[in-house]
Amino acid sequence: ELQLVESGGGVARPGGSLRLSCAASGFSFDYYGMSWVRQAPGKGLEWVSVINWDGNITDYADSVKGRFTISRDNAKNSLYLQMNSLRAEDMALYYCARHNWGSEDLDFWGQGTLVTVSS
Amino acid sequence: DIQMTQSPSSLSASVGDRVTITCRASQGINNYLAWFQQKPGKAPKSLIYAASNLQSGVPSKFSGSGSGTDFTLTISSLQPEDFATYYCQQYNSYPLTFGGGTKVEIK
């Protein structure tokens, strides 16, 4: 069964850090690019970051560039998002999502982990 | 960045109705357009990719069409389980961008 399970969310203070993880199972993780997408409470979807299959290519939304770092460990079937210098506007539910092999659309999503930024 | 504009932002419809949602890109996206369904408290679910291709397991009452900058999602006969928020998204170029969403409610 295809699964993406996010973890690592919680409460952080403005300026603080969190590291999100996404554990993949049920598919060959090292074949697929992966993205993080977030959703602020009651709002729409916002793409955050992408990493290619081997971790050599990454990209970020301007809103997080220089503060967030995406990485992966294919041996552990895991995706990560290191979030530094957190701001109130980073508060959201963070989803990891798989890029469809070959067509690159986001074909499968995890259930999300909630990040709260509050003093 | 490519802006994605969805309309309407919400609609009320009855069971059995045919529903159409539109999505316009600020520039051509080579049909790299996906549609997602999101129910309250749940993750988005992919319905359609490449503008008109149904994801595996998605019922055929959902269909997508369009090209260039203008796209539509149609639900042929609305059922109770279809009441949700629908998003379009372009993956022609980074940053990936989503439409603002269309909330489909029960009339």
PDB file of C-alpha atoms in Angstrom:
ATOM      1  CA  GLU A   1       0.000   0.000   0.000  1.00  0.00           C
ATOM      2  CA  LEU A   2       1.250   3.402  -0.966  1.00  0.00           C
ATOM      3  CA  GLN A   3       2.008   5.523   2.117  1.00  0.00           C
ATOM      4  CA  LEU A   4       3.537   8.888   2.910  1.00  0.00           C
ATOM      5  CA  VAL A   5       3.615   9.688   6.607  1.00  0.00           C
ATOM      6  CA  GLU A   6       4.732  13.116   7.760  1.00  0.00           C
ATOM      7  CA  SER A   7       6.034  13.882  11.237  1.00  0.00           C
ATOM      8  CA  GLY A   8       7.980  16.529  13.096  1.00  0.00           C
ATOM      9  CA  GLY A   9       5.394  19.255  13.228  1.00  0.00           C
ATOM     10  CA  GLY A  10       4.724  21.129  16.426  1.00  0.00           C
ATOM     11  CA  VAL A  11       4.984  24.512  18.050  1.00  0.00           C
ATOM     12  CA  ALA A  12       7.958  26.746  17.396  1.00  0.00           C
ATOM     13  CA  ARG A  13       8.667  30.336  18.362  1.00  0.00           C
ATOM     14  CA  PRO A  14       9.229  32.992  15.708  1.00  0.00           C
ATOM     15  CA  GLY A  15      12.853  32.673  14.643  1.00  0.00           C
ATOM     16  CA  GLY A  16      12.921  29.052  15.727  1.00  0.00           C
ATOM     17  CA  SER A  17      13.490  25.835  13.807  1.00  0.00           C
ATOM     18  CA  LEU A  18      11.732  22.579  13.074  1.00  0.00           C
ATOM     19  CA  ARG A  19      12.639  19.566  10.979  1.00  0.00           C
ATOM     20  CA  LEU A  20       9.854  17.763   9.184  1.00  0.00           C
ATOM     21  CA  SER A  21      10.137  14.174   8.001  1.00  0.00           C
ATOM     22  CA  CYS A  22       8.156  12.160   5.495  1.00  0.00           C
ATOM     23  CA  ALA A  23       8.430   8.367   5.559  1.00  0.00           C
ATOM     24  CA  ALA A  24       7.580   6.649   2.289  1.00  0.00           C
ATOM     25  CA  SER A  25       6.524   3.054   1.759  1.00  0.00           C
ATOM     26  CA  GLY A  26       4.785   0.923  -0.842  1.00  0.00           C
ATOM     27  CA  PHE A  27       6.785   2.225  -3.795  1.00  0.00           C
ATOM     28  CA  SER A  28      10.368   2.646  -4.991  1.00  0.00           C
ATOM     29  CA  PHE A  29      11.092   5.939  -3.267  1.00  0.00           C
ATOM     30  CA  ASP A  30      14.411   6.489  -5.044  1.00  0.00           C
ATOM     31  CA  TYR A  31      12.688   6.670  -8.440  1.00  0.00           C
ATOM     32  CA  TYR A  32      10.572   9.693  -7.593  1.00  0.00           C
ATOM     33  CA  GLY A  33      10.912  13.405  -7.154  1.00  0.00           C
ATOM     34  CA  MET A  34       9.176  14.752  -4.059  1.00  0.00           C
ATOM     35  CA  SER A  35       7.698  18.066  -3.002  1.00  0.00           C
ATOM     36  CA  TRP A  36       6.502  19.780   0.142  1.00  0.00           C
ATOM     37  CA  VAL A  37       3.227  21.698  -0.135  1.00  0.00           C
ATOM     38  CA  ARG A  38       1.645  23.669   2.689  1.00  0.00           C
ATOM     39  CA  GLN A  39      -1.810  24.906   3.571  1.00  0.00           C
ATOM     40  CA  ALA A  40      -2.385  27.672   6.084  1.00  0.00           C
ATOM     41  CA  PRO A  41      -5.513  27.254   8.225  1.00  0.00           C
ATOM     42  CA  GLY A  42      -8.597  27.872   6.075  1.00  0.00           C
ATOM     43  CA  LYS A  43      -6.489  28.793   3.044  1.00  0.00           C
ATOM     44  CA  GLY A  44      -5.437  27.263  -0.249  1.00  0.00           C
ATOM     45  CA  LEU A  45      -2.452  25.186  -1.268  1.00  0.00           C
ATOM     46  CA  GLU A  46       1.050  26.633  -1.602  1.00  0.00           C
ATOM     47  CA  TRP A  47       3.990  24.751  -3.059  1.00  0.00           C
ATOM     48  CA  VAL A  48       7.106  25.010  -0.871  1.00  0.00           C
ATOM     49  CA  SER A  49       9.973  22.957  -2.263  1.00  0.00           C
ATOM     50  CA  VAL A  50      10.952  20.127  -4.606  1.00  0.00           C
ATOM     51  CA  ILE A  51      13.801  17.636  -4.748  1.00  0.00           C
ATOM     52  CA  ASN A  52      14.641  15.285  -7.589  1.00  0.00           C
ATOM     53  CA  TRP A  53      15.107  11.531  -7.246  1.00  0.00           C
ATOM     54  CA  ASP A  54      18.753  11.598  -6.161  1.00  0.00           C
ATOM     55  CA  GLY A  55      18.737  14.855  -4.232  1.00  0.00           C
ATOM     56  CA  ASN A  56      20.980  16.719  -6.655  1.00  0.00           C
ATOM     57  CA  ILE A  57      18.355  19.189  -7.809  1.00  0.00           C
ATOM     58  CA  THR A  58      16.244  21.288  -5.461  1.00  0.00           C
ATOM     59  CA  ASP A  59      14.066  24.355  -5.755  1.00  0.00           C
ATOM     60  CA  TYR A  60      12.152  26.566  -3.363  1.00  0.00           C
ATOM     61  CA  ALA A  61       9.315  29.052  -3.259  1.00  0.00           C
ATOM     62  CA  ASP A  62      10.606  32.598  -2.851  1.00  0.00           C
ATOM     63  CA  SER A  63       8.747  32.787   0.472  1.00  0.00           C
ATOM     64  CA  VAL A  64      11.026  30.144   2.036  1.00  0.00           C
ATOM     65  CA  LYS A  65      14.238  30.455   0.015  1.00  0.00           C
ATOM     66  CA  GLY A  66      17.260  30.807   2.260  1.00  0.00           C
ATOM     67  CA  ARG A  67      15.344  29.610   5.337  1.00  0.00           C
ATOM     68  CA  PHE A  68      14.162  26.103   4.429  1.00  0.00           C
ATOM     69  CA  THR A  69      16.237  23.178   3.142  1.00  0.00           C
ATOM     70  CA  ILE A  70      14.825  20.074   1.499  1.00  0.00           C
ATOM     71  CA  SER A  71      16.769  16.813   1.555  1.00  0.00           C
ATOM     72  CA  ARG A  72      16.236  13.089   1.251  1.00  0.00           C
ATOM     73  CA  ASP A  73      17.782   9.810   2.346  1.00  0.00           C
ATOM     74  CA  ASN A  74      16.904   7.144  -0.194  1.00  0.00           C
ATOM     75  CA  ALA A  75      18.394   4.412   1.989  1.00  0.00           C
ATOM     76  CA  LYS A  76      15.810   5.321   4.642  1.00  0.00           C
ATOM     77  CA  ASN A  77      12.977   6.072   2.187  1.00  0.00           C
ATOM     78  CA  SER A  78      12.651   9.467   3.813  1.00  0.00           C
ATOM     79  CA  LEU A  79      12.183  13.084   2.817  1.00  0.00           C
ATOM     80  CA  TYR A  80      13.007  16.022   5.065  1.00  0.00           C
ATOM     81  CA  LEU A  81      12.356  19.738   5.369  1.00  0.00           C
ATOM     82  CA  GLN A  82      14.615  21.736   7.663  1.00  0.00           C
ATOM     83  CA  MET A  83      12.788  24.924   8.574  1.00  0.00           C
ATOM     84  CA  ASN A  84      14.816  27.756  10.104  1.00  0.00           C
ATOM     85  CA  SER A  85      14.007  31.357  10.985  1.00  0.00           C
ATOM     86  CA  LEU A  86      10.332  30.473  11.225  1.00  0.00           C
ATOM     87  CA  ARG A  87       7.766  33.231  10.817  1.00  0.00           C
ATOM     88  CA  ALA A  88       4.117  33.482  11.746  1.00  0.00           C
ATOM     89  CA  GLU A  89       3.222  33.116   8.075  1.00  0.00           C
ATOM     90  CA  ASP A  90       4.900  29.693   7.970  1.00  0.00           C
ATOM     91  CA  MET A  91       2.166  28.300  10.202  1.00  0.00           C
ATOM     92  CA  ALA A  92       0.403  25.657   8.134  1.00  0.00           C
ATOM     93  CA  LEU A  93      -0.280  21.997   7.540  1.00  0.00           C
ATOM     94  CA  TYR A  94       2.707  20.654   5.609  1.00  0.00           C
ATOM     95  CA  TYR A  95       2.160  17.854   3.128  1.00  0.00           C
ATOM     96  CA  CYS A  96       4.752  15.774   1.361  1.00  0.00           C
ATOM     97  CA  ALA A  97       3.729  14.708  -2.123  1.00  0.00           C
ATOM     98  CA  ARG A  98       5.140  12.420  -4.774  1.00  0.00           C
ATOM     99  CA  HIS A  99       5.806  13.520  -8.343  1.00  0.00           C
ATOM    100  CA  ASN A 100       4.382  11.034 -10.817  1.00  0.00           C
ATOM    101  CA  TRP A 101       7.248   9.226 -12.530  1.00  0.00           C
ATOM    102  CA  GLY A 102       7.470  10.487 -16.073  1.00  0.00           C
ATOM    103  CA  SER A 103       4.694  13.060 -15.981  1.00  0.00           C
ATOM    104  CA  GLU A 104       5.781  15.005 -12.880  1.00  0.00           C
ATOM    105  CA  ASP A 105       2.320  15.819 -11.579  1.00  0.00           C
ATOM    106  CA  LEU A 106       1.731  15.378  -7.843  1.00  0.00           C
ATOM    107  CA  ASP A 107      -0.010  12.032  -7.815  1.00  0.00           C
ATOM    108  CA  PHE A 108       0.025  11.052  -4.140  1.00  0.00           C
ATOM    109  CA  TRP A 109       0.026  13.044  -0.897  1.00  0.00           C
ATOM    110  CA  GLY A 110       0.580  12.305   2.755  1.00  0.00           C
ATOM    111  CA  GLN A 111      -1.854  13.389   5.466  1.00  0.00           C
ATOM    112  CA  GLY A 112       0.234  16.322   6.615  1.00  0.00           C
ATOM    113  CA  THR A 113       1.918  17.558   9.785  1.00  0.00           C
ATOM    114  CA  LEU A 114       0.924  20.794  11.485  1.00  0.00           C
ATOM    115  CA  VAL A 115       3.433  23.546  12.148  1.00  0.00           C
ATOM    116  CA  THR A 116       2.412  26.260  14.586  1.00  0.00           C
ATOM    117  CA  VAL A 117       4.552  29.367  14.986  1.00  0.00           C
ATOM    118  CA  SER A 118       3.699  31.329  18.079  1.00  0.00           C
ATOM    119  CA  SER A 119       5.433  33.195  20.844  1.00  0.00           C
TER     120      SER A 119
ATOM    121  CA  ASP B   1       5.467  33.083 -11.739  1.00  0.00           C
ATOM    122  CA  ILE B   2       2.402  31.632 -13.464  1.00  0.00           C
ATOM    123  CA  GLN B   3      -0.834  32.760 -11.855  1.00  0.00           C
ATOM    124  CA  MET B   4      -3.744  30.313 -11.777  1.00  0.00           C
ATOM    125  CA  THR B   5      -7.241  31.773 -11.547  1.00  0.00           C
ATOM    126  CA  GLN B   6     -10.161  29.512 -10.721  1.00  0.00           C
ATOM    127  CA  SER B   7     -13.821  30.337 -11.038  1.00  0.00           C
ATOM    128  CA  PRO B   8     -16.173  30.313  -9.377  1.00  0.00           C
ATOM    129  CA  SER B   9     -14.678  30.397  -5.881  1.00  0.00           C
ATOM    130  CA  SER B  10     -17.758  28.560  -4.644  1.00  0.00           C
ATOM    131  CA  LEU B  11     -20.917  27.072  -6.023  1.00  0.00           C
ATOM    132  CA  SER B  12     -24.066  25.406  -4.754  1.00  0.00           C
ATOM    133  CA  ALA B  13     -25.402  22.440  -6.649  1.00  0.00           C
ATOM    134  CA  SER B  14     -27.811  19.564  -6.217  1.00  0.00           C
ATOM    135  CA  VAL B  15     -27.189  15.837  -6.384  1.00  0.00           C
ATOM    136  CA  GLY B  16     -27.322  14.832 -10.037  1.00  0.00           C
ATOM    137  CA  ASP B  17     -26.265  18.235 -11.367  1.00  0.00           C
ATOM    138  CA  ARG B  18     -23.545  18.664 -13.946  1.00  0.00           C
ATOM    139  CA  VAL B  19     -20.851  20.957 -12.544  1.00  0.00           C
ATOM    140  CA  THR B  20     -18.102  22.794 -14.400  1.00  0.00           C
ATOM    141  CA  ILE B  21     -15.144  24.589 -12.818  1.00  0.00           C
ATOM    142  CA  THR B  22     -12.787  26.712 -14.857  1.00  0.00           C
ATOM    143  CA  CYS B  23      -9.110  27.479 -14.423  1.00  0.00           C
ATOM    144  CA  ARG B  24      -7.108  30.064 -16.336  1.00  0.00           C
ATOM    145  CA  ALA B  25      -3.331  30.304 -16.434  1.00  0.00           C
ATOM    146  CA  SER B  26      -1.579  33.645 -16.841  1.00  0.00           C
ATOM    147  CA  GLN B  27       0.490  32.140 -19.663  1.00  0.00           C
ATOM    148  CA  GLY B  28       0.546  28.946 -21.700  1.00  0.00           C
ATOM    149  CA  ILE B  29       1.319  25.830 -19.661  1.00  0.00           C
ATOM    150  CA  ASN B  30       1.547  23.155 -22.373  1.00  0.00           C
ATOM    151  CA  ASN B  31      -1.359  21.224 -20.794  1.00  0.00           C
ATOM    152  CA  TYR B  32       0.693  20.566 -17.644  1.00  0.00           C
ATOM    153  CA  LEU B  33      -2.438  21.045 -15.589  1.00  0.00           C
ATOM    154  CA  ALA B  34      -3.711  18.932 -12.708  1.00  0.00           C
ATOM    155  CA  TRP B  35      -6.941  18.914 -10.728  1.00  0.00           C
ATOM    156  CA  PHE B  36      -7.257  17.924  -7.070  1.00  0.00           C
ATOM    157  CA  GLN B  37     -10.176  17.230  -4.751  1.00  0.00           C
ATOM    158  CA  GLN B  38      -9.869  18.046  -1.057  1.00  0.00           C
ATOM    159  CA  LYS B  39     -12.400  17.122   1.585  1.00  0.00           C
ATOM    160  CA  PRO B  40     -12.374  18.775   5.037  1.00  0.00           C
ATOM    161  CA  GLY B  41      -9.555  17.466   7.199  1.00  0.00           C
ATOM    162  CA  LYS B  42      -8.129  15.351   4.402  1.00  0.00           C
ATOM    163  CA  ALA B  43      -5.163  15.561   2.066  1.00  0.00           C
ATOM    164  CA  PRO B  44      -5.684  16.606  -1.548  1.00  0.00           C
ATOM    165  CA  LYS B  45      -6.427  13.749  -3.906  1.00  0.00           C
ATOM    166  CA  SER B  46      -5.259  13.857  -7.507  1.00  0.00           C
ATOM    167  CA  LEU B  47      -8.088  13.521 -10.013  1.00  0.00           C
ATOM    168  CA  ILE B  48      -6.657  14.547 -13.374  1.00  0.00           C
ATOM    169  CA  TYR B  49      -3.217  15.201 -14.826  1.00  0.00           C
ATOM    170  CA  ALA B  50      -2.060  16.561 -18.174  1.00  0.00           C
ATOM    171  CA  ALA B  51      -5.348  18.468 -18.407  1.00  0.00           C
ATOM    172  CA  SER B  52      -7.496  15.497 -19.366  1.00  0.00           C
ATOM    173  CA  ASN B  53      -5.981  12.248 -18.079  1.00  0.00           C
ATOM    174  CA  LEU B  54      -7.834  10.531 -15.266  1.00  0.00           C
ATOM    175  CA  GLN B  55      -5.709   9.244 -12.414  1.00  0.00           C
ATOM    176  CA  SER B  56      -5.987   5.525 -11.773  1.00  0.00           C
ATOM    177  CA  GLY B  57      -9.066   4.694  -9.735  1.00  0.00           C
ATOM    178  CA  VAL B  58     -10.820   8.025 -10.292  1.00  0.00           C
ATOM    179  CA  PRO B  59     -14.397   7.562 -11.524  1.00  0.00           C
ATOM    180  CA  SER B  60     -15.217   8.563 -15.069  1.00  0.00           C
ATOM    181  CA  LYS B  61     -17.784  11.136 -13.915  1.00  0.00           C
ATOM    182  CA  PHE B  62     -14.776  13.432 -13.596  1.00  0.00           C
ATOM    183  CA  SER B  63     -13.348  14.831 -16.796  1.00  0.00           C
ATOM    184  CA  GLY B  64     -10.902  17.532 -17.721  1.00  0.00           C
ATOM    185  CA  SER B  65     -10.478  19.529 -20.879  1.00  0.00           C
ATOM    186  CA  GLY B  66      -8.787  22.580 -22.265  1.00  0.00           C
ATOM    187  CA  SER B  67      -5.481  23.685 -23.672  1.00  0.00           C
ATOM    188  CA  GLY B  68      -3.128  26.622 -23.693  1.00  0.00           C
ATOM    189  CA  THR B  69      -4.345  28.801 -20.849  1.00  0.00           C
ATOM    190  CA  ASP B  70      -7.980  27.783 -20.309  1.00  0.00           C
ATOM    191  CA  PHE B  71      -9.042  24.542 -18.659  1.00  0.00           C
ATOM    192  CA  THR B  72     -12.166  23.005 -17.171  1.00  0.00           C
ATOM    193  CA  LEU B  73     -13.058  20.271 -14.719  1.00  0.00           C
ATOM    194  CA  THR B  74     -16.490  18.735 -15.182  1.00  0.00           C
ATOM    195  CA  ILE B  75     -18.380  16.453 -12.828  1.00  0.00           C
ATOM    196  CA  SER B  76     -21.072  14.837 -14.923  1.00  0.00           C
ATOM    197  CA  SER B  77     -23.535  13.931 -12.169  1.00  0.00           C
ATOM    198  CA  LEU B  78     -22.781  15.295  -8.723  1.00  0.00           C
ATOM    199  CA  GLN B  79     -22.989  12.780  -5.893  1.00  0.00           C
ATOM    200  CA  PRO B  80     -22.908  13.384  -2.124  1.00  0.00           C
ATOM    201  CA  GLU B  81     -19.285  12.262  -1.907  1.00  0.00           C
ATOM    202  CA  ASP B  82     -18.265  14.927  -4.462  1.00  0.00           C
ATOM    203  CA  PHE B  83     -18.983  17.877  -2.195  1.00  0.00           C
ATOM    204  CA  ALA B  84     -15.483  19.190  -1.563  1.00  0.00           C
ATOM    205  CA  THR B  85     -13.020  21.877  -2.602  1.00  0.00           C
ATOM    206  CA  TYR B  86     -11.333  21.512  -5.982  1.00  0.00           C
ATOM    207  CA  TYR B  87      -7.970  22.989  -6.954  1.00  0.00           C
ATOM    208  CA  CYS B  88      -6.190  23.315 -10.277  1.00  0.00           C
ATOM    209  CA  GLN B  89      -2.396  23.394 -10.413  1.00  0.00           C
ATOM    210  CA  GLN B  90       0.154  24.005 -13.131  1.00  0.00           C
ATOM    211  CA  TYR B  91       3.375  22.010 -13.289  1.00  0.00           C
ATOM    212  CA  ASN B  92       4.768  23.518 -16.474  1.00  0.00           C
ATOM    213  CA  SER B  93       7.345  25.512 -14.566  1.00  0.00           C
ATOM    214  CA  TYR B  94       8.571  26.272 -11.065  1.00  0.00           C
ATOM    215  CA  PRO B  95       7.326  27.591  -8.773  1.00  0.00           C
ATOM    216  CA  LEU B  96       4.398  25.215  -8.993  1.00  0.00           C
ATOM    217  CA  THR B  97       1.234  27.232  -8.497  1.00  0.00           C
ATOM    218  CA  PHE B  98      -2.329  26.421  -7.515  1.00  0.00           C
ATOM    219  CA  GLY B  99      -5.632  28.061  -8.191  1.00  0.00           C
ATOM    220  CA  GLY B 100      -7.471  29.533  -5.233  1.00  0.00           C
ATOM    221  CA  GLY B 101      -9.932  26.653  -5.044  1.00  0.00           C
ATOM    222  CA  THR B 102     -13.615  26.098  -5.766  1.00  0.00           C
ATOM    223  CA  LYS B 103     -15.810  24.954  -2.917  1.00  0.00           C
ATOM    224  CA  VAL B 104     -18.692  22.816  -4.119  1.00  0.00           C
ATOM    225  CA  GLU B 105     -21.550  22.882  -1.626  1.00  0.00           C
ATOM    226  CA  ILE B 106     -24.930  21.237  -1.375  1.00  0.00           C
ATOM    227  CA  LYS B 107     -27.873  23.334  -2.544  1.00  0.00           C
TER     228      LYS B 107
END
